[in-house]
């Protein structure tokens, strides 16, 4: 007779096999839906860019105050934590466990970064890991559909171009656990409310802290639009530059790289070669001289009793993965999926 745990495991394996057999990797939306999505994706890209131009104009006209900088930095840290600690390490990889309220806060904070709902983000990211830098990767700088990409075209595609592809990662295959999670599904359904909240909070604070109408406008631009633009660029740079330039201390089957210069703006996300070598790790800084504010935040949650089951690779695993000898060749060979 099977033990209870064995019954559960065999069911999961059978279910997994069924999903792999029956659910496609990607789907192509109907033309009207595709058009609507492209308008939303376009607005999500262009409106924050307008925020950059407005911030430059406002600074030129009246300078930037401490309130402007404070709202920008405060909202940036909240939304990057939402993306890197929430969407990425927690929801995409299960790198640690935490309470329901902390999960909800991280999910909402990530939505404020205007990079799509949790299911969309995590599904694309998991497909990226499944096919990193090979055919099937949604945003590799080396390959798109069946064609190899040159340097500039590859950087453009991996940074931002892929968002407008007509193929969509199938959430039924890559995000089933998130779709089944009632709380995350509810947060996803109200995605645009959280985006608006991420604009309203700095605008209201700007008004209250300066008691002027211009304070509201400055708060909206600095803590809202400019912040979204720069946080988006940080995440997108991990997809583009961190698969093109940087150091590769660990063996991985892709061209992921670590970039220290991006560590602070991505709160540790740019230690991307380390991440590809150990996708489930909650801590990307595996050497004393590396900086990983995302891991500091997870450790702070642990200290408060709010995080547990924090995954970190063992010393033996780290040693085994250290790269020896020559740089690995680019793995761009088309690989049908
Ligand atoms: Zn990657
Ligand atoms: Zn990842």
Tab-separated table of C-alpha atoms and ligand atoms in Angstrom:
chain	number	residue	atom	x	y	z
A	1	UNK	CA	0.000	0.000	0.000
A	2	UNK	CA	1.251	3.483	-0.839
A	3	UNK	CA	1.925	5.973	1.890
A	4	UNK	CA	-0.131	9.178	1.831
A	5	UNK	CA	2.837	11.257	0.635
A	6	UNK	CA	3.556	8.785	-2.163
A	7	UNK	CA	-0.044	8.946	-3.342
A	8	UNK	CA	0.157	12.735	-3.475
A	9	UNK	CA	3.467	12.668	-5.309
A	10	UNK	CA	2.329	10.164	-7.913
A	11	UNK	CA	-0.778	12.250	-8.548
A	12	UNK	CA	1.356	15.353	-9.020
A	13	UNK	CA	3.666	13.552	-11.448
A	14	UNK	CA	0.684	12.238	-13.409
A	15	UNK	CA	-0.916	15.677	-13.475
A	16	UNK	CA	2.375	17.230	-14.545
A	17	UNK	CA	2.702	14.726	-17.399
A	18	UNK	CA	-0.876	15.474	-18.509
A	19	UNK	CA	-0.188	19.217	-18.543
A	20	UNK	CA	3.014	18.721	-20.545
A	21	UNK	CA	1.113	16.558	-23.036
A	22	UNK	CA	-1.989	18.680	-23.454
A	23	UNK	CA	-1.272	22.336	-22.653
A	24	UNK	CA	0.775	24.369	-25.169
A	25	UNK	CA	3.743	26.564	-24.240
A	26	UNK	CA	2.297	29.584	-26.000
A	27	UNK	CA	-1.027	30.863	-27.260
A	28	UNK	CA	-1.907	33.428	-29.912
A	29	UNK	CA	-4.741	35.732	-28.831
A	30	UNK	CA	-7.619	36.622	-31.141
A	31	UNK	CA	-6.867	39.722	-33.325
A	32	UNK	CA	-9.143	42.051	-31.282
A	33	UNK	CA	-7.630	40.873	-27.996
A	34	UNK	CA	-4.120	41.205	-29.423
A	35	UNK	CA	-4.893	44.763	-30.514
A	36	UNK	CA	-6.261	45.674	-27.066
A	37	UNK	CA	-3.246	44.130	-25.318
A	38	UNK	CA	-0.804	45.960	-27.573
A	39	UNK	CA	-2.525	49.270	-26.761
A	40	UNK	CA	-2.212	48.486	-23.019
A	41	UNK	CA	1.434	47.364	-23.373
A	42	UNK	CA	2.178	50.449	-25.511
A	43	UNK	CA	0.622	52.803	-22.955
A	44	UNK	CA	2.470	50.971	-20.129
A	45	UNK	CA	5.720	51.724	-21.971
A	46	UNK	CA	5.133	55.216	-23.384
A	47	UNK	CA	3.320	56.936	-20.476
A	48	UNK	CA	6.172	56.265	-17.975
A	49	UNK	CA	8.639	57.537	-20.626
A	50	UNK	CA	6.608	60.758	-20.779
A	51	UNK	CA	7.096	60.877	-16.990
A	52	UNK	CA	10.862	60.962	-17.580
A	53	UNK	CA	10.466	63.932	-19.937
A	54	UNK	CA	8.122	65.701	-17.485
A	55	UNK	CA	10.570	65.139	-14.602
A	56	UNK	CA	13.426	66.626	-16.652
A	57	UNK	CA	11.230	69.608	-17.599
A	58	UNK	CA	10.096	70.162	-13.982
A	59	UNK	CA	13.679	69.956	-12.727
A	60	UNK	CA	14.760	72.437	-15.395
A	61	UNK	CA	11.909	74.787	-14.478
A	62	UNK	CA	11.812	74.607	-10.682
A	63	UNK	CA	14.445	72.103	-9.503
A	64	UNK	CA	13.840	68.892	-7.574
A	65	UNK	CA	13.013	69.049	-3.876
A	66	UNK	CA	13.815	66.605	-1.099
A	67	UNK	CA	10.127	65.604	-1.179
A	68	UNK	CA	10.450	64.717	-4.887
A	69	UNK	CA	13.533	62.578	-4.252
A	70	UNK	CA	12.002	60.999	-1.141
A	71	UNK	CA	8.808	59.995	-2.961
A	72	UNK	CA	10.800	58.663	-5.909
A	73	UNK	CA	13.131	56.579	-3.744
A	74	UNK	CA	10.425	55.337	-1.356
A	75	UNK	CA	8.080	54.240	-4.147
A	76	UNK	CA	10.982	52.772	-6.164
A	77	UNK	CA	12.118	50.591	-3.253
A	78	UNK	CA	8.550	49.383	-2.606
A	79	UNK	CA	7.894	48.465	-6.241
A	80	UNK	CA	11.340	46.856	-6.840
A	81	UNK	CA	10.831	44.749	-3.688
A	82	UNK	CA	7.438	43.775	-5.136
A	83	UNK	CA	9.090	42.662	-8.401
A	84	UNK	CA	12.383	41.128	-7.227
A	85	UNK	CA	11.363	39.640	-3.874
A	86	UNK	CA	7.647	39.116	-4.611
A	87	UNK	CA	7.048	38.374	-8.311
A	88	UNK	CA	10.493	36.836	-8.858
A	89	UNK	CA	11.950	35.026	-5.837
A	90	UNK	CA	8.677	34.216	-4.060
A	91	UNK	CA	5.972	33.699	-6.705
A	92	UNK	CA	8.075	32.533	-9.696
A	93	UNK	CA	10.579	30.372	-7.790
A	94	UNK	CA	9.207	29.683	-4.285
A	95	UNK	CA	12.600	30.703	-2.834
A	96	UNK	CA	11.056	31.205	0.620
A	97	UNK	CA	7.722	31.026	2.377
A	98	UNK	CA	5.901	33.839	4.112
A	99	UNK	CA	2.527	34.793	5.568
A	100	UNK	CA	-0.578	35.561	3.507
A	101	UNK	CA	-0.549	39.309	4.370
A	102	UNK	CA	3.123	39.620	3.304
A	103	UNK	CA	2.379	37.696	0.076
A	104	UNK	CA	-0.524	40.065	-0.638
A	105	UNK	CA	1.567	43.182	0.059
A	106	UNK	CA	4.420	41.939	-2.173
A	107	UNK	CA	1.982	41.073	-4.980
A	108	UNK	CA	0.324	44.509	-4.824
A	109	UNK	CA	3.722	46.269	-4.628
A	110	UNK	CA	4.848	44.339	-7.733
A	111	UNK	CA	1.687	45.336	-9.648
A	112	UNK	CA	2.578	48.975	-8.933
A	113	UNK	CA	5.682	48.524	-11.148
A	114	UNK	CA	3.432	48.284	-14.252
A	115	UNK	CA	5.077	45.124	-15.585
A	116	UNK	CA	1.865	43.087	-15.765
A	117	UNK	CA	-0.032	40.990	-13.200
A	118	UNK	CA	1.673	38.213	-11.183
A	119	UNK	CA	0.471	35.355	-13.440
A	120	UNK	CA	1.656	37.073	-16.633
A	121	UNK	CA	5.042	38.018	-15.138
A	122	UNK	CA	5.789	34.677	-13.477
A	123	UNK	CA	4.623	32.600	-16.499
A	124	UNK	CA	6.933	34.505	-18.863
A	125	UNK	CA	9.761	34.256	-16.380
A	126	UNK	CA	9.392	30.511	-15.862
A	127	UNK	CA	9.384	29.980	-19.645
A	128	UNK	CA	12.540	32.095	-19.787
A	129	UNK	CA	14.200	29.699	-17.323
A	130	UNK	CA	12.897	26.626	-19.152
A	131	UNK	CA	14.454	27.739	-22.480
A	132	UNK	CA	16.969	30.409	-21.486
A	133	UNK	CA	18.793	31.699	-24.569
A	134	UNK	CA	17.329	28.939	-26.749
A	135	UNK	CA	14.331	28.745	-29.025
A	136	UNK	CA	11.258	29.084	-26.788
A	137	UNK	CA	12.767	31.754	-24.504
A	138	UNK	CA	10.351	34.736	-24.674
A	139	UNK	CA	13.116	37.318	-24.280
A	140	UNK	CA	16.566	36.050	-25.205
A	141	UNK	CA	18.954	38.548	-26.849
A	142	UNK	CA	20.168	35.703	-29.106
A	143	UNK	CA	17.145	34.052	-30.637
A	144	UNK	CA	13.595	34.978	-31.623
A	145	UNK	CA	11.264	32.487	-33.279
A	146	UNK	CA	13.615	30.619	-35.586
A	147	UNK	CA	16.124	33.386	-36.289
A	148	UNK	CA	19.370	34.311	-34.568
A	149	UNK	CA	19.554	37.962	-33.566
A	150	UNK	CA	22.419	40.430	-34.017
A	151	UNK	CA	23.693	42.418	-31.051
A	152	UNK	CA	21.485	45.523	-31.316
A	153	UNK	CA	18.358	43.696	-32.516
A	154	UNK	CA	18.904	41.146	-29.731
A	155	UNK	CA	19.267	43.771	-27.020
A	156	UNK	CA	16.154	45.571	-28.264
A	157	UNK	CA	14.101	42.348	-28.424
A	158	UNK	CA	15.152	41.139	-24.966
A	159	UNK	CA	14.797	44.571	-23.364
A	160	UNK	CA	11.396	45.686	-24.622
A	161	UNK	CA	10.521	44.347	-28.091
A	162	UNK	CA	9.394	40.914	-26.859
A	163	UNK	CA	6.514	42.511	-24.935
A	164	UNK	CA	4.814	43.229	-28.279
A	165	UNK	CA	5.192	39.719	-29.756
A	166	UNK	CA	1.952	38.134	-30.931
A	167	UNK	CA	2.706	34.895	-29.041
A	168	UNK	CA	1.796	34.820	-25.347
A	169	UNK	CA	3.163	32.453	-22.723
A	170	UNK	CA	0.365	30.086	-21.766
A	171	UNK	CA	-0.485	30.720	-18.087
A	172	UNK	CA	-2.303	27.365	-17.948
A	173	UNK	CA	1.069	25.663	-18.445
A	174	UNK	CA	3.477	27.965	-16.632
A	175	UNK	CA	1.336	29.633	-13.953
A	176	UNK	CA	-1.132	26.970	-12.828
A	177	UNK	CA	-0.247	27.317	-9.143
A	178	UNK	CA	-0.799	31.073	-9.293
A	179	UNK	CA	-4.097	30.725	-11.151
A	180	UNK	CA	-5.242	28.299	-8.442
A	181	UNK	CA	-4.184	30.664	-5.630
A	182	UNK	CA	-7.405	32.527	-4.776
A	183	UNK	CA	-5.647	35.508	-3.207
A	184	UNK	CA	-3.169	36.031	-6.067
A	185	UNK	CA	-5.902	35.514	-8.670
A	186	UNK	CA	-7.998	38.212	-6.963
A	187	UNK	CA	-5.039	40.627	-6.864
A	188	UNK	CA	-4.413	39.944	-10.575
A	189	UNK	CA	-8.055	40.696	-11.434
A	190	UNK	CA	-7.685	44.152	-9.847
A	191	UNK	CA	-4.297	44.823	-11.448
A	192	UNK	CA	-5.123	48.317	-12.753
A	193	UNK	CA	-6.380	49.415	-9.341
A	194	UNK	CA	-2.921	48.669	-7.895
A	195	UNK	CA	-1.255	50.519	-10.758
A	196	UNK	CA	-3.458	53.553	-10.041
A	197	UNK	CA	-2.751	53.198	-6.319
A	198	UNK	CA	0.977	53.359	-7.140
A	199	UNK	CA	0.322	56.706	-8.840
A	200	UNK	CA	-2.131	58.038	-6.242
A	201	UNK	CA	0.011	57.380	-3.131
A	202	UNK	CA	2.959	59.625	-4.152
A	203	UNK	CA	0.581	62.257	-5.582
A	204	UNK	CA	-1.407	62.452	-2.313
A	205	UNK	CA	1.762	62.420	-0.197
A	206	UNK	CA	3.267	65.138	-2.401
A	207	UNK	CA	0.175	67.275	-1.833
A	208	UNK	CA	0.101	66.661	1.929
A	209	UNK	CA	3.830	67.249	2.428
A	210	UNK	CA	3.913	70.534	0.486
A	211	UNK	CA	0.255	71.594	0.827
A	212	UNK	CA	0.274	72.814	-2.796
A	213	UNK	CA	-1.343	71.680	-6.085
A	214	UNK	CA	2.103	71.551	-7.660
A	215	UNK	CA	3.127	69.170	-4.867
A	216	UNK	CA	0.467	66.712	-6.071
A	217	UNK	CA	1.766	67.009	-9.643
A	218	UNK	CA	5.416	66.616	-8.584
A	219	UNK	CA	4.499	63.554	-6.486
A	220	UNK	CA	2.661	62.000	-9.442
A	221	UNK	CA	5.605	62.599	-11.776
A	222	UNK	CA	8.491	61.681	-9.443
A	223	UNK	CA	7.001	58.947	-7.238
A	224	UNK	CA	4.647	57.706	-9.979
A	225	UNK	CA	5.644	57.991	-13.640
A	226	UNK	CA	9.416	58.546	-13.450
A	227	UNK	CA	9.679	55.826	-10.793
A	228	UNK	CA	7.752	53.346	-12.982
A	229	UNK	CA	9.952	54.184	-15.990
A	230	UNK	CA	13.233	53.622	-14.147
A	231	UNK	CA	12.044	50.499	-12.276
A	232	UNK	CA	10.884	49.011	-15.606
A	233	UNK	CA	14.280	49.764	-17.185
A	234	UNK	CA	16.049	48.030	-14.276
A	235	UNK	CA	14.015	44.841	-14.700
A	236	UNK	CA	14.287	44.950	-18.499
A	237	UNK	CA	18.080	45.402	-18.214
A	238	UNK	CA	18.260	42.054	-16.403
A	239	UNK	CA	16.610	40.427	-19.441
A	240	UNK	CA	18.869	42.200	-21.940
A	241	UNK	CA	22.258	43.277	-20.536
A	242	UNK	CA	22.447	40.482	-17.942
A	243	UNK	CA	22.298	37.974	-20.810
A	244	UNK	CA	24.875	39.842	-22.876
A	245	UNK	CA	27.628	41.386	-20.740
A	246	UNK	CA	29.086	40.819	-17.285
A	247	UNK	CA	30.842	38.049	-15.385
A	248	UNK	CA	29.922	34.370	-15.324
A	249	UNK	CA	31.261	32.860	-12.124
A	250	UNK	CA	28.924	29.840	-12.327
A	251	UNK	CA	28.150	27.216	-14.935
A	252	UNK	CA	24.702	27.634	-16.448
A	253	UNK	CA	23.309	26.420	-19.768
A	254	UNK	CA	22.713	29.995	-20.996
A	255	UNK	CA	24.606	33.275	-21.279
A	256	UNK	CA	23.375	34.843	-18.052
A	257	UNK	CA	25.837	37.264	-16.429
A	258	UNK	CA	26.323	39.043	-13.124
A	259	UNK	CA	26.470	42.833	-13.228
A	260	UNK	CA	27.462	44.582	-10.017
A	261	UNK	CA	26.675	48.056	-11.413
A	262	UNK	CA	22.995	47.083	-11.613
A	263	UNK	CA	22.824	45.479	-8.166
A	264	UNK	CA	21.436	48.440	-6.228
A	265	UNK	CA	18.724	49.494	-8.740
A	266	UNK	CA	17.549	45.875	-9.031
A	267	UNK	CA	17.991	45.045	-5.319
A	268	UNK	CA	20.241	42.082	-6.157
A	269	UNK	CA	18.398	40.869	-9.269
A	270	UNK	CA	21.359	41.633	-11.546
A	271	UNK	CA	23.402	38.806	-9.971
A	272	UNK	CA	21.717	36.957	-12.779
A	273	UNK	CA	24.297	34.264	-13.552
A	274	UNK	CA	24.143	33.229	-9.905
A	275	UNK	CA	20.360	33.178	-10.191
A	276	UNK	CA	20.360	30.983	-13.325
A	277	UNK	CA	22.826	28.614	-11.668
A	278	UNK	CA	20.602	28.405	-8.561
A	279	UNK	CA	17.081	29.479	-9.661
A	280	UNK	CA	15.439	28.709	-6.323
A	281	UNK	CA	17.878	30.587	-4.115
A	282	UNK	CA	16.489	33.386	-1.942
A	283	UNK	CA	20.003	34.811	-1.631
A	284	UNK	CA	21.849	35.854	-4.801
A	285	UNK	CA	24.954	37.204	-3.038
A	286	UNK	CA	26.983	34.042	-2.452
A	287	UNK	CA	30.283	35.904	-1.869
A	288	UNK	CA	30.968	38.329	0.969
A	289	UNK	CA	31.670	41.249	-1.380
A	290	UNK	CA	28.370	41.011	-3.286
A	291	UNK	CA	25.388	43.219	-2.447
A	292	UNK	CA	21.881	41.756	-2.393
A	293	UNK	CA	19.312	44.070	-0.750
A	294	UNK	CA	16.499	41.683	-1.774
A	295	UNK	CA	18.075	38.981	0.420
A	296	UNK	CA	18.527	41.488	3.266
A	297	UNK	CA	14.779	42.139	3.091
A	298	UNK	CA	14.010	38.393	3.204
A	299	UNK	CA	16.395	37.973	6.175
A	300	UNK	CA	14.659	40.893	7.928
A	301	UNK	CA	11.310	39.146	7.404
A	302	UNK	CA	12.864	35.966	8.847
A	303	UNK	CA	14.136	37.910	11.871
A	304	UNK	CA	10.574	39.148	12.457
A	305	UNK	CA	9.240	35.603	12.175
A	306	UNK	CA	7.547	36.423	8.850
A	307	UNK	CA	9.675	34.259	6.497
A	308	UNK	CA	10.806	30.661	6.686
A	309	UNK	CA	12.015	27.791	4.487
A	310	UNK	CA	14.559	30.190	2.956
A	311	UNK	CA	16.428	28.348	0.205
A	312	UNK	CA	20.194	28.904	-0.112
A	313	UNK	CA	22.576	26.608	-2.035
A	314	UNK	CA	24.958	24.516	0.048
A	315	UNK	CA	28.721	25.122	0.030
A	316	UNK	CA	29.167	21.874	-1.948
A	317	UNK	CA	26.612	22.930	-4.574
A	318	UNK	CA	28.343	26.311	-4.938
A	319	UNK	CA	31.715	24.621	-5.379
A	320	UNK	CA	30.334	22.195	-7.959
A	321	UNK	CA	28.859	24.996	-10.034
A	322	UNK	CA	31.953	27.229	-10.057
A	323	UNK	CA	33.163	27.624	-13.600
A	324	UNK	CA	36.545	26.225	-14.483
A	325	UNK	CA	38.551	27.060	-17.584
A	326	UNK	CA	37.292	28.669	-20.749
A	327	UNK	CA	34.146	30.728	-21.253
A	328	UNK	CA	31.249	28.515	-22.332
A	329	UNK	CA	30.247	28.848	-25.959
A	330	UNK	CA	27.044	30.730	-26.740
A	331	UNK	CA	24.176	28.333	-26.709
A	332	UNK	CA	22.065	29.712	-29.519
A	333	UNK	CA	21.361	26.540	-31.434
A	334	UNK	CA	17.680	26.351	-32.385
A	335	UNK	CA	16.014	23.837	-30.131
A	336	UNK	CA	12.464	22.843	-30.949
A	337	UNK	CA	9.997	22.782	-28.101
B	1	LIG	ZN1	17.686	35.246	-17.307
B	2	LIG	ZN1	14.243	33.649	-12.155
